[in-house]
C-alpha cells in the first residue's frame, strides 16, 4: 500500500497497540488534536490516534517493538509496513528550580518539534455554548499534566534543554484565547522573545487574529518566524455549529488578517489548520484552500480526531477516501503555487505529523520528477 494511503488509513481508523507503553507518552487532552501517539513509518513521523473510540476497534495493529525499537503494522494478519516509535525525550527527565517537570511546560510532538500551550485556559472554553466542540484544552490541566501559565523564563529553559539534549529543530507555541483584543499575541511575543534570547530555535506562534494587524510586526520582531491562525472549519454553518464562540471572529476578519500577515512573515510562512470531517464538503475545503494559497497561506488540512471527553467524542472521523480526495489535489495546488511544507520555518505545516499532506506533497514531487525524466 502506498505510504500516503497507509498514513491516511491509520489516521482515520487509529491503531491498536499490542504494547500500549511502546514509545514515549501519548498526547491526551490539551489544545488542538490529541489522543495520538507518534509513530515513524517509511521515514515519516506521524501522529496516529490510539485513545479514541475508533482506535479501540481499529483493524490496524502495531506489534510490540523488538530490542532495536522496530515494529510492524498489520491488518488481518497481513504485514503492511515497518514502524518505529520515537524514544522518550531526555529533557522529560529534568525539573525546574521550582520543581516543575519540564514535560509539564512543553512536550515533544512528532519527531523533533517542541510544543507548548503558553496559556492553558481559554475564554471560549468557559461555557458549553461557546466552546470549540473538538477541543480538550482544559482536560490536561484538570488532570495535572500541565501548568496553566508557562512563563517566558520556563519556556526558555525547556527550549534550551530540548535543543541540547534531543535535537529539537523547531517550536510550536499555541495558546488558549485570553481576554483582551490581542487574542494572545502579546503573551506569544513575550514568550518568543525569551526563547530566542536563550536558544536559536525557529518558532511558530498560533492564535486567533488579533484586532490590530500591527501585532504581526511586533510578533515577528519578537522572534516569531511563522504564524498559524486556524480556521478549523471553512463554512459559516459548520463554524457556528462546531465552534460557536470562535465563529464570532468572521471569515472576513480571518482573510483580512491573512492578507496583512503574509507580507510580514513571507509567502508560505502563514498557515491555517483546517479540520476535515466536521461537516465541510471536500469542495468547500478545496475552494477555501485555493483562496488561501492565492494569498500565500499554507492550508494544513488535517483529519478530525474525536477526542475522548469532548462533545464530539462520538463524531466519526473522516474516511481515508474523503481525505485522499482532498489531499491529492491540494498537494498539486501547493506544488503549482510553490508552497512547500519543507520551506516553512517552523510549526505544524512543517512538522506535518497530524496529516498525510506532506507525504502527498512528496509523492507529487516524485511524480513530477519522473514525468520530467520521461
Ligand atoms: S502537526 Fe502540529 S499539532 Fe500535529 S504533531 Fe506536529 S506540531 Fe503537533
CSV table of C-alpha atoms in Angstrom, one decimal, residues 23-328:
chain,number,residue,atom,x,y,z
A,23,UNK,CA,7.4,4.7,22.6
A,24,UNK,CA,7.1,7.8,24.7
A,25,UNK,CA,3.9,9.1,26.3
A,26,UNK,CA,1.0,9.7,24.0
A,27,UNK,CA,-0.8,13.1,23.9
A,28,UNK,CA,-4.1,13.1,25.9
A,29,UNK,CA,-6.2,16.2,26.1
A,30,UNK,CA,-4.7,19.7,25.5
A,31,UNK,CA,-5.2,22.2,22.8
A,32,UNK,CA,-5.8,21.0,19.2
A,33,UNK,CA,-5.6,17.4,18.0
A,34,UNK,CA,-4.8,14.9,20.7
A,35,UNK,CA,-5.2,11.3,21.9
A,36,UNK,CA,-2.4,10.4,19.5
A,37,UNK,CA,0.9,8.6,19.6
A,38,UNK,CA,3.9,9.4,17.4
A,39,UNK,CA,4.9,6.6,15.0
A,40,UNK,CA,7.5,6.7,12.3
A,41,UNK,CA,6.6,4.9,9.0
A,42,UNK,CA,8.8,4.9,6.0
A,43,UNK,CA,10.8,7.9,7.4
A,44,UNK,CA,7.7,10.0,8.1
A,45,UNK,CA,6.8,10.6,11.7
A,46,UNK,CA,3.0,10.9,12.1
A,47,UNK,CA,0.6,11.2,15.0
A,48,UNK,CA,-1.8,8.3,15.0
A,49,UNK,CA,-4.9,8.1,17.2
A,50,UNK,CA,-4.6,5.5,19.9
A,51,UNK,CA,-7.0,6.6,22.7
A,52,UNK,CA,-10.1,7.4,20.6
A,53,UNK,CA,-13.2,5.2,20.3
A,54,UNK,CA,-12.5,4.3,16.6
A,55,UNK,CA,-8.9,3.4,17.6
A,56,UNK,CA,-10.2,0.8,20.1
A,57,UNK,CA,-11.8,-1.2,17.3
A,58,UNK,CA,-9.3,-0.3,14.5
A,59,UNK,CA,-8.5,-3.1,12.1
A,60,UNK,CA,-4.8,-2.0,12.3
A,61,UNK,CA,-2.4,-3.4,14.8
A,62,UNK,CA,1.1,-2.2,15.7
A,63,UNK,CA,3.2,-5.0,17.1
A,64,UNK,CA,5.4,-4.8,20.2
A,65,UNK,CA,8.7,-3.3,19.2
A,66,UNK,CA,11.8,-5.5,19.1
A,67,UNK,CA,15.0,-4.7,21.0
A,68,UNK,CA,16.1,-2.1,18.4
A,69,UNK,CA,12.7,-0.4,18.6
A,70,UNK,CA,11.4,-1.6,15.3
A,71,UNK,CA,7.8,-2.8,15.0
A,72,UNK,CA,5.3,-3.8,12.2
A,73,UNK,CA,1.9,-2.6,11.2
A,74,UNK,CA,-0.6,-5.2,10.2
A,75,UNK,CA,-4.2,-5.6,9.2
A,76,UNK,CA,-6.0,-9.0,9.2
A,77,UNK,CA,-2.6,-10.7,9.8
A,78,UNK,CA,-1.1,-9.1,6.7
A,79,UNK,CA,2.1,-7.1,7.4
A,80,UNK,CA,1.8,-3.7,5.7
A,81,UNK,CA,4.9,-2.0,6.7
A,82,UNK,CA,7.6,-1.3,9.3
A,83,UNK,CA,7.2,1.3,12.0
A,84,UNK,CA,9.2,2.6,15.0
A,85,UNK,CA,8.4,4.8,18.0
A,86,UNK,CA,10.4,7.9,18.7
A,87,UNK,CA,12.1,7.4,22.1
A,88,UNK,CA,11.2,9.3,25.2
A,89,UNK,CA,12.9,12.7,25.1
A,90,UNK,CA,15.8,13.2,27.5
A,91,UNK,CA,14.5,16.6,28.5
A,92,UNK,CA,11.5,14.9,30.1
A,93,UNK,CA,13.7,13.8,33.0
A,94,UNK,CA,14.5,17.4,34.1
A,95,UNK,CA,12.7,19.7,36.5
A,96,UNK,CA,12.8,23.4,37.0
A,97,UNK,CA,14.2,25.0,40.2
A,98,UNK,CA,10.6,25.3,41.4
A,99,UNK,CA,10.2,21.6,41.0
A,100,UNK,CA,8.0,21.6,37.8
A,101,UNK,CA,8.9,18.7,35.4
A,102,UNK,CA,9.9,20.1,32.0
A,103,UNK,CA,7.2,17.9,30.3
A,104,UNK,CA,4.5,19.9,32.1
A,105,UNK,CA,5.9,23.0,30.3
A,106,UNK,CA,6.5,21.7,26.8
A,107,UNK,CA,6.3,18.4,25.1
A,108,UNK,CA,7.8,16.6,22.1
A,109,UNK,CA,5.5,16.5,19.1
A,110,UNK,CA,6.2,14.3,16.1
A,111,UNK,CA,10.0,13.7,15.8
A,112,UNK,CA,11.7,17.0,16.5
A,113,UNK,CA,9.1,19.6,17.5
A,114,UNK,CA,8.8,21.2,20.9
A,115,UNK,CA,5.2,22.2,21.5
A,116,UNK,CA,3.7,24.2,24.3
A,117,UNK,CA,0.3,25.8,25.2
A,118,UNK,CA,1.5,29.0,26.8
A,119,UNK,CA,-1.9,29.7,28.4
A,120,UNK,CA,-3.8,26.6,29.2
A,121,UNK,CA,-7.2,28.4,29.7
A,122,UNK,CA,-9.4,30.0,27.1
A,123,UNK,CA,-12.3,32.4,27.1
A,124,UNK,CA,-14.0,30.1,24.7
A,125,UNK,CA,-13.7,27.1,27.0
A,126,UNK,CA,-15.7,28.6,29.9
A,127,UNK,CA,-19.2,27.6,28.7
A,128,UNK,CA,-20.6,24.7,26.8
A,129,UNK,CA,-22.4,27.2,24.4
A,130,UNK,CA,-19.1,28.8,23.4
A,131,UNK,CA,-16.5,26.1,23.5
A,132,UNK,CA,-15.0,24.6,20.3
A,133,UNK,CA,-16.6,21.2,20.4
A,134,UNK,CA,-13.4,19.3,19.4
A,135,UNK,CA,-11.1,21.0,22.0
A,136,UNK,CA,-9.7,19.4,25.2
A,137,UNK,CA,-7.6,22.3,26.4
A,138,UNK,CA,-8.9,22.0,30.0
A,139,UNK,CA,-8.5,18.3,30.3
A,140,UNK,CA,-4.8,18.0,30.6
A,141,UNK,CA,-4.8,20.9,33.1
A,142,UNK,CA,-7.6,19.3,35.2
A,143,UNK,CA,-5.6,16.0,35.2
A,144,UNK,CA,-2.4,17.8,36.4
A,145,UNK,CA,-0.4,17.0,33.3
A,146,UNK,CA,0.4,20.6,32.6
A,147,UNK,CA,0.6,24.1,34.2
A,148,UNK,CA,-1.8,26.9,33.5
A,149,UNK,CA,0.6,29.6,32.5
A,150,UNK,CA,4.1,28.9,31.3
A,151,UNK,CA,6.3,31.8,32.0
A,152,UNK,CA,8.8,33.1,29.4
A,153,UNK,CA,11.7,32.1,31.6
A,154,UNK,CA,10.3,28.5,31.9
A,155,UNK,CA,9.8,28.2,28.2
A,156,UNK,CA,13.3,29.4,27.5
A,157,UNK,CA,14.8,27.0,30.0
A,158,UNK,CA,13.0,24.0,28.5
A,159,UNK,CA,13.6,25.0,24.9
A,160,UNK,CA,17.3,25.3,25.5
A,161,UNK,CA,17.4,21.8,27.1
A,162,UNK,CA,15.3,20.2,24.3
A,163,UNK,CA,17.6,21.5,21.7
A,164,UNK,CA,20.8,20.4,23.5
A,165,UNK,CA,19.5,17.0,24.7
A,166,UNK,CA,17.1,15.9,22.0
A,167,UNK,CA,18.0,17.9,18.8
A,168,UNK,CA,14.6,19.6,18.6
A,169,UNK,CA,14.6,21.7,15.4
A,170,UNK,CA,11.5,24.0,15.8
A,171,UNK,CA,8.9,25.0,18.3
A,172,UNK,CA,5.2,25.5,18.3
A,173,UNK,CA,3.7,27.9,20.7
A,174,UNK,CA,-0.1,27.9,20.9
A,175,UNK,CA,-2.4,29.5,23.4
A,176,UNK,CA,-5.9,29.5,24.7
A,177,UNK,CA,-7.5,32.8,23.9
A,178,UNK,CA,-7.2,35.2,26.8
A,179,UNK,CA,-9.5,38.2,27.4
A,180,UNK,CA,-8.3,41.3,25.5
A,181,UNK,CA,-8.1,42.4,21.9
A,182,UNK,CA,-4.7,41.0,21.1
A,183,UNK,CA,-6.1,37.4,21.4
A,184,UNK,CA,-2.9,36.0,22.8
A,185,UNK,CA,-0.4,37.8,20.5
A,186,UNK,CA,1.2,39.6,23.5
A,187,UNK,CA,2.0,36.6,25.6
A,188,UNK,CA,3.2,34.7,22.5
A,189,UNK,CA,5.5,37.6,21.6
A,190,UNK,CA,7.0,37.9,25.1
A,191,UNK,CA,7.5,34.1,25.2
A,192,UNK,CA,9.2,34.1,21.8
A,193,UNK,CA,11.5,36.9,22.9
A,194,UNK,CA,12.7,34.9,25.9
A,195,UNK,CA,13.2,31.7,24.0
A,196,UNK,CA,15.1,33.4,21.2
A,197,UNK,CA,17.4,35.0,23.8
A,198,UNK,CA,18.2,31.6,25.2
A,199,UNK,CA,18.5,29.5,22.0
A,200,UNK,CA,18.4,29.8,18.3
A,201,UNK,CA,15.2,27.9,17.6
A,202,UNK,CA,12.7,28.7,14.8
A,203,UNK,CA,9.2,29.4,16.4
A,204,UNK,CA,5.7,29.2,15.1
A,205,UNK,CA,3.1,31.0,17.1
A,206,UNK,CA,-0.6,30.2,16.9
A,207,UNK,CA,-3.5,32.4,17.9
A,208,UNK,CA,-6.8,33.9,16.7
A,209,UNK,CA,-6.4,37.0,14.5
A,210,UNK,CA,-5.7,39.9,16.8
A,211,UNK,CA,-7.9,43.0,16.4
A,212,UNK,CA,-4.8,45.1,15.5
A,213,UNK,CA,-2.7,44.0,12.5
A,214,UNK,CA,0.2,45.9,14.0
A,215,UNK,CA,0.7,42.8,16.2
A,216,UNK,CA,2.1,40.8,13.2
A,217,UNK,CA,5.2,43.1,13.0
A,218,UNK,CA,5.5,43.0,16.8
A,219,UNK,CA,5.4,39.2,16.8
A,220,UNK,CA,7.9,39.0,14.0
A,221,UNK,CA,10.2,41.4,15.8
A,222,UNK,CA,10.0,39.3,19.0
A,223,UNK,CA,11.4,36.3,17.1
A,224,UNK,CA,8.3,34.5,15.8
A,225,UNK,CA,9.2,33.0,12.4
A,226,UNK,CA,5.9,31.8,11.2
A,227,UNK,CA,2.3,32.2,12.3
A,228,UNK,CA,-0.8,30.0,12.4
A,229,UNK,CA,-4.3,31.4,12.5
A,230,UNK,CA,-6.5,28.4,12.5
A,231,UNK,CA,-9.9,28.4,10.7
A,232,UNK,CA,-10.6,24.8,11.8
A,233,UNK,CA,-13.9,24.8,9.7
A,234,UNK,CA,-14.4,26.8,6.5
A,235,UNK,CA,-18.1,27.3,6.0
A,236,UNK,CA,-20.2,29.6,8.3
A,237,UNK,CA,-22.8,26.9,9.1
A,238,UNK,CA,-20.1,24.4,10.3
A,239,UNK,CA,-18.2,27.1,12.2
A,240,UNK,CA,-21.4,28.2,14.0
A,241,UNK,CA,-22.3,24.7,15.0
A,242,UNK,CA,-18.8,23.4,15.9
A,243,UNK,CA,-17.1,26.5,17.4
A,244,UNK,CA,-19.9,29.0,18.3
A,245,UNK,CA,-17.5,31.2,20.3
A,246,UNK,CA,-14.6,31.4,17.9
A,247,UNK,CA,-17.1,31.8,14.9
A,248,UNK,CA,-17.8,35.3,16.3
A,249,UNK,CA,-14.5,36.2,14.6
A,250,UNK,CA,-15.8,36.2,11.0
A,251,UNK,CA,-14.2,34.5,8.0
A,252,UNK,CA,-13.7,38.0,6.5
A,253,UNK,CA,-11.6,39.0,9.5
A,254,UNK,CA,-9.5,35.9,9.1
A,255,UNK,CA,-8.9,36.6,5.5
A,256,UNK,CA,-8.1,40.3,6.2
A,257,UNK,CA,-5.6,39.1,8.8
A,258,UNK,CA,-4.0,36.5,6.5
A,259,UNK,CA,-3.6,39.3,3.8
A,260,UNK,CA,-1.9,41.5,6.4
A,261,UNK,CA,0.3,38.8,7.9
A,262,UNK,CA,1.8,37.3,4.8
A,263,UNK,CA,3.8,40.4,3.8
A,264,UNK,CA,5.3,40.4,7.4
A,265,UNK,CA,6.1,36.7,7.7
A,266,UNK,CA,6.6,35.8,4.0
A,267,UNK,CA,4.9,33.6,1.4
A,268,UNK,CA,4.1,30.2,2.9
A,269,UNK,CA,5.1,31.2,6.5
A,270,UNK,CA,1.5,31.9,7.5
A,271,UNK,CA,-0.7,28.8,7.8
A,272,UNK,CA,-4.1,27.7,8.9
A,273,UNK,CA,-5.3,24.4,10.3
A,274,UNK,CA,-8.4,23.0,8.7
A,275,UNK,CA,-10.1,20.0,10.3
A,276,UNK,CA,-11.7,17.8,7.6
A,277,UNK,CA,-14.6,15.6,8.7
A,278,UNK,CA,-16.6,18.2,10.7
A,279,UNK,CA,-19.2,18.8,8.0
A,280,UNK,CA,-17.4,20.9,5.4
A,281,UNK,CA,-17.6,19.3,2.0
A,282,UNK,CA,-14.4,18.5,0.1
A,283,UNK,CA,-15.4,21.0,-2.5
A,284,UNK,CA,-15.7,23.7,0.2
A,285,UNK,CA,-12.3,22.8,1.8
A,286,UNK,CA,-10.6,22.8,-1.6
A,287,UNK,CA,-12.2,26.1,-2.7
A,288,UNK,CA,-11.1,27.8,0.6
A,289,UNK,CA,-7.6,26.3,0.2
A,290,UNK,CA,-7.4,27.7,-3.3
A,291,UNK,CA,-8.2,31.2,-1.9
A,292,UNK,CA,-5.7,30.8,0.9
A,293,UNK,CA,-2.9,29.6,-1.4
A,294,UNK,CA,-3.5,32.6,-3.7
A,295,UNK,CA,-2.8,34.8,-0.6
A,296,UNK,CA,0.4,32.8,0.2
A,297,UNK,CA,-1.2,31.0,3.1
A,298,UNK,CA,-0.4,27.3,3.6
A,299,UNK,CA,-3.7,25.4,4.3
A,300,UNK,CA,-2.8,22.5,6.6
A,301,UNK,CA,-5.7,20.1,6.2
A,302,UNK,CA,-5.9,17.5,9.0
A,303,UNK,CA,-8.3,14.7,9.6
A,304,UNK,CA,-10.6,15.4,12.6
A,305,UNK,CA,-9.8,13.2,15.6
A,306,UNK,CA,-12.7,12.6,18.1
A,307,UNK,CA,-11.1,13.3,21.4
A,308,UNK,CA,-12.5,11.4,24.4
A,309,UNK,CA,-14.3,13.6,26.9
A,310,UNK,CA,-15.2,16.3,24.3
A,311,UNK,CA,-18.7,16.9,22.9
A,312,UNK,CA,-17.5,15.4,19.6
A,313,UNK,CA,-16.1,12.2,21.1
A,314,UNK,CA,-18.7,10.1,19.2
A,315,UNK,CA,-18.4,12.1,16.0
A,316,UNK,CA,-16.9,9.8,13.3
A,317,UNK,CA,-13.5,10.7,11.8
A,318,UNK,CA,-13.4,11.3,8.0
A,319,UNK,CA,-12.9,8.2,5.8
A,320,UNK,CA,-9.5,7.7,4.2
A,321,UNK,CA,-11.2,8.1,0.8
A,322,UNK,CA,-12.5,11.6,1.8
A,323,UNK,CA,-9.0,12.6,3.0
A,324,UNK,CA,-7.5,11.3,-0.2
A,325,UNK,CA,-9.9,13.2,-2.4
A,326,UNK,CA,-8.8,16.4,-0.6
A,327,UNK,CA,-5.1,15.9,0.0
A,328,UNK,CA,-4.2,14.7,-3.5
